[in-house]
């Protein structure tokens, strides 16, 4: 298979979807780990320092470019495959198979992906764009004690206060928290099907391994998506401040 076929053939599109999907799964693990720093409950010190590290170093920034490329590939190939699948079967089965043929979330990957895309756009506007192009408040941290201090304090370092932005958005605009939670629920079902489906694309068909991958997919989705859902809930409930 040449490069042209990788992006145009049916098999090539599925391989591209699988590769980009697994890259995004790895990103979600890192992203969840970074965001979990909010539970240090130190006013955002650990989270803002970690976010600054990810945004200020060359390697994470280069990976960030790759991340956007994989996002675009995954979205575009997903849309193309969904359109092709619908065009090939314009008439449904005379007797609906329901979950006997496939799980509902595997049949709804297009809808789930669309919900995730809408959520992603809102998420980028609310957090990523202000952190990269300005609009965030500042926090000053004494790096020797890791305490929040006033501007101009000797030894203090300036950081974007992304933690403060999260606190403000989630508590001042509850609808953002609702959209966030709904988006993560859609992501959960997308992951449950997508992880084991990606390995099927690479030729894993043995039922023993498929069962293991199904358990891995469910476990990953529960842990990562559970962490993401708990973040706005933690702010709204006042568990962290």
mmCIF file of C-alpha atoms in Angstrom:
data_model
loop_
_atom_site.group_PDB
_atom_site.id
_atom_site.type_symbol
_atom_site.label_atom_id
_atom_site.label_comp_id
_atom_site.label_asym_id
_atom_site.label_seq_id
_atom_site.Cartn_x
_atom_site.Cartn_y
_atom_site.Cartn_z
ATOM 1 C CA UNK A 1 0.000 0.000 0.000
ATOM 2 C CA UNK A 2 1.455 3.370 -1.060
ATOM 3 C CA UNK A 3 0.859 6.743 0.616
ATOM 4 C CA UNK A 4 -1.981 7.623 -1.748
ATOM 5 C CA UNK A 5 -3.833 4.403 -0.934
ATOM 6 C CA UNK A 6 -3.301 4.975 2.785
ATOM 7 C CA UNK A 7 -5.554 8.028 2.612
ATOM 8 C CA UNK A 8 -7.942 7.025 -0.187
ATOM 9 C CA UNK A 9 -8.626 3.272 0.018
ATOM 10 C CA UNK A 10 -11.139 1.823 2.474
ATOM 11 C CA UNK A 11 -8.461 -0.230 4.245
ATOM 12 C CA UNK A 12 -6.087 2.744 4.282
ATOM 13 C CA UNK A 13 -8.704 4.981 5.891
ATOM 14 C CA UNK A 14 -9.289 2.396 8.625
ATOM 15 C CA UNK A 15 -5.542 2.108 9.279
ATOM 16 C CA UNK A 16 -5.264 5.904 9.480
ATOM 17 C CA UNK A 17 -8.212 5.992 11.872
ATOM 18 C CA UNK A 18 -6.636 3.276 14.048
ATOM 19 C CA UNK A 19 -3.175 4.867 14.183
ATOM 20 C CA UNK A 20 -4.470 8.376 14.864
ATOM 21 C CA UNK A 21 -6.944 6.998 17.410
ATOM 22 C CA UNK A 22 -4.244 5.196 19.393
ATOM 23 C CA UNK A 23 -2.088 8.345 19.368
ATOM 24 C CA UNK A 24 -5.036 10.306 20.756
ATOM 25 C CA UNK A 25 -5.578 7.619 23.418
ATOM 26 C CA UNK A 26 -1.982 8.185 24.568
ATOM 27 C CA UNK A 27 -2.632 11.934 24.609
ATOM 28 C CA UNK A 28 -5.747 11.462 26.753
ATOM 29 C CA UNK A 29 -3.701 9.532 29.313
ATOM 30 C CA UNK A 30 -1.135 12.361 29.553
ATOM 31 C CA UNK A 31 -3.867 15.027 29.576
ATOM 32 C CA UNK A 32 -5.777 13.277 32.373
ATOM 33 C CA UNK A 33 -2.570 12.904 34.394
ATOM 34 C CA UNK A 34 -1.758 16.600 33.985
ATOM 35 C CA UNK A 35 -5.275 17.729 34.888
ATOM 36 C CA UNK A 36 -5.285 15.458 37.935
ATOM 37 C CA UNK A 37 -2.840 17.945 39.477
ATOM 38 C CA UNK A 38 -5.866 20.088 40.370
ATOM 39 C CA UNK A 39 -6.582 17.649 43.208
ATOM 40 C CA UNK A 40 -3.387 18.686 44.953
ATOM 41 C CA UNK A 41 -5.759 21.371 46.303
ATOM 42 C CA UNK A 42 -2.921 23.878 46.589
ATOM 43 C CA UNK A 43 -4.652 26.751 44.847
ATOM 44 C CA UNK A 44 -3.454 25.588 41.438
ATOM 45 C CA UNK A 45 0.312 25.690 42.064
ATOM 46 C CA UNK A 46 1.112 22.138 40.912
ATOM 47 C CA UNK A 47 -1.319 22.298 37.975
ATOM 48 C CA UNK A 48 -0.089 25.661 36.671
ATOM 49 C CA UNK A 49 3.567 24.638 36.969
ATOM 50 C CA UNK A 50 2.860 21.386 35.086
ATOM 51 C CA UNK A 51 0.830 23.211 32.416
ATOM 52 C CA UNK A 52 3.651 25.743 32.016
ATOM 53 C CA UNK A 53 6.160 22.925 31.527
ATOM 54 C CA UNK A 54 4.014 21.383 28.786
ATOM 55 C CA UNK A 55 3.579 24.701 27.035
ATOM 56 C CA UNK A 56 7.099 26.112 27.358
ATOM 57 C CA UNK A 57 9.279 23.176 26.282
ATOM 58 C CA UNK A 58 10.145 22.285 22.710
ATOM 59 C CA UNK A 59 9.256 18.577 22.763
ATOM 60 C CA UNK A 60 5.676 19.004 24.092
ATOM 61 C CA UNK A 61 5.086 21.874 21.640
ATOM 62 C CA UNK A 62 6.263 19.749 18.682
ATOM 63 C CA UNK A 63 4.052 16.901 19.895
ATOM 64 C CA UNK A 64 1.208 19.401 20.131
ATOM 65 C CA UNK A 65 1.521 20.081 16.391
ATOM 66 C CA UNK A 66 1.439 16.338 15.755
ATOM 67 C CA UNK A 67 -1.605 16.107 18.005
ATOM 68 C CA UNK A 68 -3.544 18.580 15.868
ATOM 69 C CA UNK A 69 -2.517 16.717 12.715
ATOM 70 C CA UNK A 70 -3.787 13.431 14.158
ATOM 71 C CA UNK A 71 -6.983 15.111 15.352
ATOM 72 C CA UNK A 72 -7.666 16.375 11.823
ATOM 73 C CA UNK A 73 -6.824 13.012 10.255
ATOM 74 C CA UNK A 74 -9.063 11.172 12.703
ATOM 75 C CA UNK A 75 -11.975 13.565 12.201
ATOM 76 C CA UNK A 76 -11.716 13.733 8.399
ATOM 77 C CA UNK A 77 -11.243 9.991 7.886
ATOM 78 C CA UNK A 78 -14.044 9.289 10.350
ATOM 79 C CA UNK A 79 -16.440 11.546 8.452
ATOM 80 C CA UNK A 80 -15.448 10.034 5.107
ATOM 81 C CA UNK A 81 -15.903 6.467 6.370
ATOM 82 C CA UNK A 82 -19.275 7.330 7.912
ATOM 83 C CA UNK A 83 -20.508 8.879 4.639
ATOM 84 C CA UNK A 84 -19.236 5.915 2.623
ATOM 85 C CA UNK A 85 -20.849 3.381 4.943
ATOM 86 C CA UNK A 86 -24.197 5.164 4.787
ATOM 87 C CA UNK A 87 -24.072 5.522 1.003
ATOM 88 C CA UNK A 88 -23.379 1.793 0.538
ATOM 89 C CA UNK A 89 -26.378 0.779 2.630
ATOM 90 C CA UNK A 90 -29.189 3.211 1.881
ATOM 91 C CA UNK A 91 -31.828 0.655 2.846
ATOM 92 C CA UNK A 92 -31.661 -0.820 6.334
ATOM 93 C CA UNK A 93 -32.241 -4.426 7.336
ATOM 94 C CA UNK A 94 -35.846 -5.672 7.019
ATOM 95 C CA UNK A 95 -35.562 -6.902 10.618
ATOM 96 C CA UNK A 96 -33.413 -4.665 12.838
ATOM 97 C CA UNK A 97 -30.587 -6.681 14.387
ATOM 98 C CA UNK A 98 -30.117 -4.394 17.369
ATOM 99 C CA UNK A 99 -27.316 -5.449 19.720
ATOM 100 C CA UNK A 100 -27.271 -8.945 18.193
ATOM 101 C CA UNK A 101 -25.402 -7.585 15.181
ATOM 102 C CA UNK A 102 -23.316 -4.920 16.926
ATOM 103 C CA UNK A 103 -23.386 -2.773 20.036
ATOM 104 C CA UNK A 104 -25.299 0.501 19.813
ATOM 105 C CA UNK A 105 -22.178 2.556 20.473
ATOM 106 C CA UNK A 106 -20.334 0.944 17.552
ATOM 107 C CA UNK A 107 -23.248 1.899 15.273
ATOM 108 C CA UNK A 108 -23.302 5.417 16.738
ATOM 109 C CA UNK A 109 -19.595 6.226 16.326
ATOM 110 C CA UNK A 110 -20.422 8.991 13.839
ATOM 111 C CA UNK A 111 -22.864 10.671 16.236
ATOM 112 C CA UNK A 112 -20.538 10.223 19.212
ATOM 113 C CA UNK A 113 -17.635 11.627 17.197
ATOM 114 C CA UNK A 114 -19.714 14.674 16.216
ATOM 115 C CA UNK A 115 -20.594 15.365 19.869
ATOM 116 C CA UNK A 116 -16.918 15.047 20.811
ATOM 117 C CA UNK A 117 -15.963 17.460 17.997
ATOM 118 C CA UNK A 118 -18.417 20.092 19.268
ATOM 119 C CA UNK A 119 -17.088 19.605 22.798
ATOM 120 C CA UNK A 120 -13.494 19.864 21.543
ATOM 121 C CA UNK A 121 -14.155 23.200 19.817
ATOM 122 C CA UNK A 122 -15.714 24.640 22.999
ATOM 123 C CA UNK A 123 -12.850 23.247 25.094
ATOM 124 C CA UNK A 124 -10.216 24.827 22.826
ATOM 125 C CA UNK A 125 -11.975 28.199 22.871
ATOM 126 C CA UNK A 126 -12.361 28.170 26.660
ATOM 127 C CA UNK A 127 -8.920 26.933 27.678
ATOM 128 C CA UNK A 128 -6.341 26.216 24.971
ATOM 129 C CA UNK A 129 -6.643 29.474 22.980
ATOM 130 C CA UNK A 130 -6.397 31.750 26.072
ATOM 131 C CA UNK A 131 -3.400 29.757 27.344
ATOM 132 C CA UNK A 132 -1.539 30.096 24.030
ATOM 133 C CA UNK A 133 -2.622 33.510 22.763
ATOM 134 C CA UNK A 134 -3.336 35.511 25.907
ATOM 135 C CA UNK A 135 -6.368 36.271 28.007
ATOM 136 C CA UNK A 136 -5.453 34.415 31.194
ATOM 137 C CA UNK A 137 -4.721 35.948 34.561
ATOM 138 C CA UNK A 138 -1.304 35.551 36.154
ATOM 139 C CA UNK A 139 -0.140 33.659 39.215
ATOM 140 C CA UNK A 140 3.188 34.269 40.973
ATOM 141 C CA UNK A 141 4.833 31.294 42.656
ATOM 142 C CA UNK A 142 7.903 31.147 44.877
ATOM 143 C CA UNK A 143 9.684 28.177 43.303
ATOM 144 C CA UNK A 144 11.699 27.450 46.451
ATOM 145 C CA UNK A 145 8.596 26.959 48.594
ATOM 146 C CA UNK A 146 5.967 26.358 45.869
ATOM 147 C CA UNK A 147 3.716 28.932 47.507
ATOM 148 C CA UNK A 148 1.589 31.579 45.819
ATOM 149 C CA UNK A 149 3.085 35.022 46.437
ATOM 150 C CA UNK A 150 2.491 38.617 45.371
ATOM 151 C CA UNK A 151 3.931 40.056 42.153
ATOM 152 C CA UNK A 152 7.431 41.421 42.661
ATOM 153 C CA UNK A 153 8.284 39.034 45.490
ATOM 154 C CA UNK A 154 11.976 38.022 45.257
ATOM 155 C CA UNK A 155 12.303 34.540 43.742
ATOM 156 C CA UNK A 156 8.756 34.593 42.385
ATOM 157 C CA UNK A 157 8.057 33.264 38.897
ATOM 158 C CA UNK A 158 5.094 34.279 36.757
ATOM 159 C CA UNK A 159 2.698 31.636 35.405
ATOM 160 C CA UNK A 160 -0.518 31.707 33.405
ATOM 161 C CA UNK A 161 -3.314 30.967 35.860
ATOM 162 C CA UNK A 162 -5.057 28.224 33.865
ATOM 163 C CA UNK A 163 -6.300 26.748 37.133
ATOM 164 C CA UNK A 164 -8.059 30.008 37.963
ATOM 165 C CA UNK A 165 -9.649 29.998 34.501
ATOM 166 C CA UNK A 166 -10.986 26.481 35.079
ATOM 167 C CA UNK A 167 -12.378 27.492 38.474
ATOM 168 C CA UNK A 168 -14.035 30.574 36.964
ATOM 169 C CA UNK A 169 -15.531 28.854 33.896
ATOM 170 C CA UNK A 170 -16.851 25.770 35.671
ATOM 171 C CA UNK A 171 -18.391 27.637 38.616
ATOM 172 C CA UNK A 172 -19.586 30.814 36.881
ATOM 173 C CA UNK A 173 -21.046 29.098 33.815
ATOM 174 C CA UNK A 174 -22.615 25.784 34.886
ATOM 175 C CA UNK A 175 -23.684 25.088 31.275
ATOM 176 C CA UNK A 176 -19.984 24.713 30.396
ATOM 177 C CA UNK A 177 -19.723 21.992 33.052
ATOM 178 C CA UNK A 178 -22.810 20.288 31.575
ATOM 179 C CA UNK A 179 -21.368 20.418 28.039
ATOM 180 C CA UNK A 180 -18.036 19.159 29.362
ATOM 181 C CA UNK A 181 -19.655 16.191 31.117
ATOM 182 C CA UNK A 182 -21.818 15.302 28.088
ATOM 183 C CA UNK A 183 -18.756 15.499 25.836
ATOM 184 C CA UNK A 184 -16.802 13.176 28.139
ATOM 185 C CA UNK A 185 -19.717 10.696 28.252
ATOM 186 C CA UNK A 186 -19.647 10.601 24.437
ATOM 187 C CA UNK A 187 -15.875 10.139 24.608
ATOM 188 C CA UNK A 188 -16.362 7.219 27.004
ATOM 189 C CA UNK A 189 -18.466 5.224 24.532
ATOM 190 C CA UNK A 190 -16.193 6.250 21.680
ATOM 191 C CA UNK A 191 -13.213 4.794 23.558
ATOM 192 C CA UNK A 192 -15.008 1.605 24.600
ATOM 193 C CA UNK A 193 -15.505 0.699 20.946
ATOM 194 C CA UNK A 194 -12.522 2.495 19.421
ATOM 195 C CA UNK A 195 -9.674 0.887 21.382
ATOM 196 C CA UNK A 196 -10.536 -2.721 20.557
ATOM 197 C CA UNK A 197 -11.631 -1.722 17.031
ATOM 198 C CA UNK A 198 -8.197 -0.190 16.356
ATOM 199 C CA UNK A 199 -6.471 -3.484 17.166
ATOM 200 C CA UNK A 200 -8.973 -5.394 15.034
ATOM 201 C CA UNK A 201 -7.881 -3.176 12.147
ATOM 202 C CA UNK A 202 -4.303 -4.363 12.691
ATOM 203 C CA UNK A 203 -5.407 -7.991 12.444
ATOM 204 C CA UNK A 204 -6.101 -8.999 16.049
ATOM 205 C CA UNK A 205 -9.009 -11.438 15.664
ATOM 206 C CA UNK A 206 -8.328 -14.103 18.303
ATOM 207 C CA UNK A 207 -11.274 -14.056 20.739
ATOM 208 C CA UNK A 208 -8.939 -14.390 23.719
ATOM 209 C CA UNK A 209 -7.054 -11.214 22.794
ATOM 210 C CA UNK A 210 -10.219 -9.397 21.734
ATOM 211 C CA UNK A 211 -11.712 -10.103 25.163
ATOM 212 C CA UNK A 212 -8.561 -8.765 26.842
ATOM 213 C CA UNK A 213 -8.639 -5.644 24.655
ATOM 214 C CA UNK A 214 -12.323 -5.156 25.458
ATOM 215 C CA UNK A 215 -11.529 -5.204 29.190
ATOM 216 C CA UNK A 216 -8.603 -2.815 28.615
ATOM 217 C CA UNK A 217 -10.837 -0.487 26.609
ATOM 218 C CA UNK A 218 -13.546 -0.443 29.272
ATOM 219 C CA UNK A 219 -11.001 0.031 32.087
ATOM 220 C CA UNK A 220 -9.203 2.856 30.286
ATOM 221 C CA UNK A 221 -12.487 4.597 29.438
ATOM 222 C CA UNK A 222 -13.799 4.328 33.008
ATOM 223 C CA UNK A 223 -10.605 5.618 34.639
ATOM 224 C CA UNK A 224 -9.768 8.435 32.205
ATOM 225 C CA UNK A 225 -13.306 9.637 31.526
ATOM 226 C CA UNK A 226 -14.206 9.266 35.200
ATOM 227 C CA UNK A 227 -11.299 11.572 36.048
ATOM 228 C CA UNK A 228 -12.386 14.124 33.433
ATOM 229 C CA UNK A 229 -15.989 14.125 34.670
ATOM 230 C CA UNK A 230 -14.889 14.555 38.288
ATOM 231 C CA UNK A 231 -12.966 17.738 37.403
ATOM 232 C CA UNK A 232 -15.919 20.115 36.831
ATOM 233 C CA UNK A 233 -17.875 18.318 39.569
ATOM 234 C CA UNK A 234 -15.006 18.933 42.003
ATOM 235 C CA UNK A 235 -15.073 22.680 41.273
ATOM 236 C CA UNK A 236 -18.879 22.913 41.418
ATOM 237 C CA UNK A 237 -19.076 20.920 44.661
ATOM 238 C CA UNK A 238 -16.352 23.018 46.291
ATOM 239 C CA UNK A 239 -14.089 20.043 46.880
ATOM 240 C CA UNK A 240 -11.228 22.154 45.490
ATOM 241 C CA UNK A 241 -10.925 25.926 45.353
#
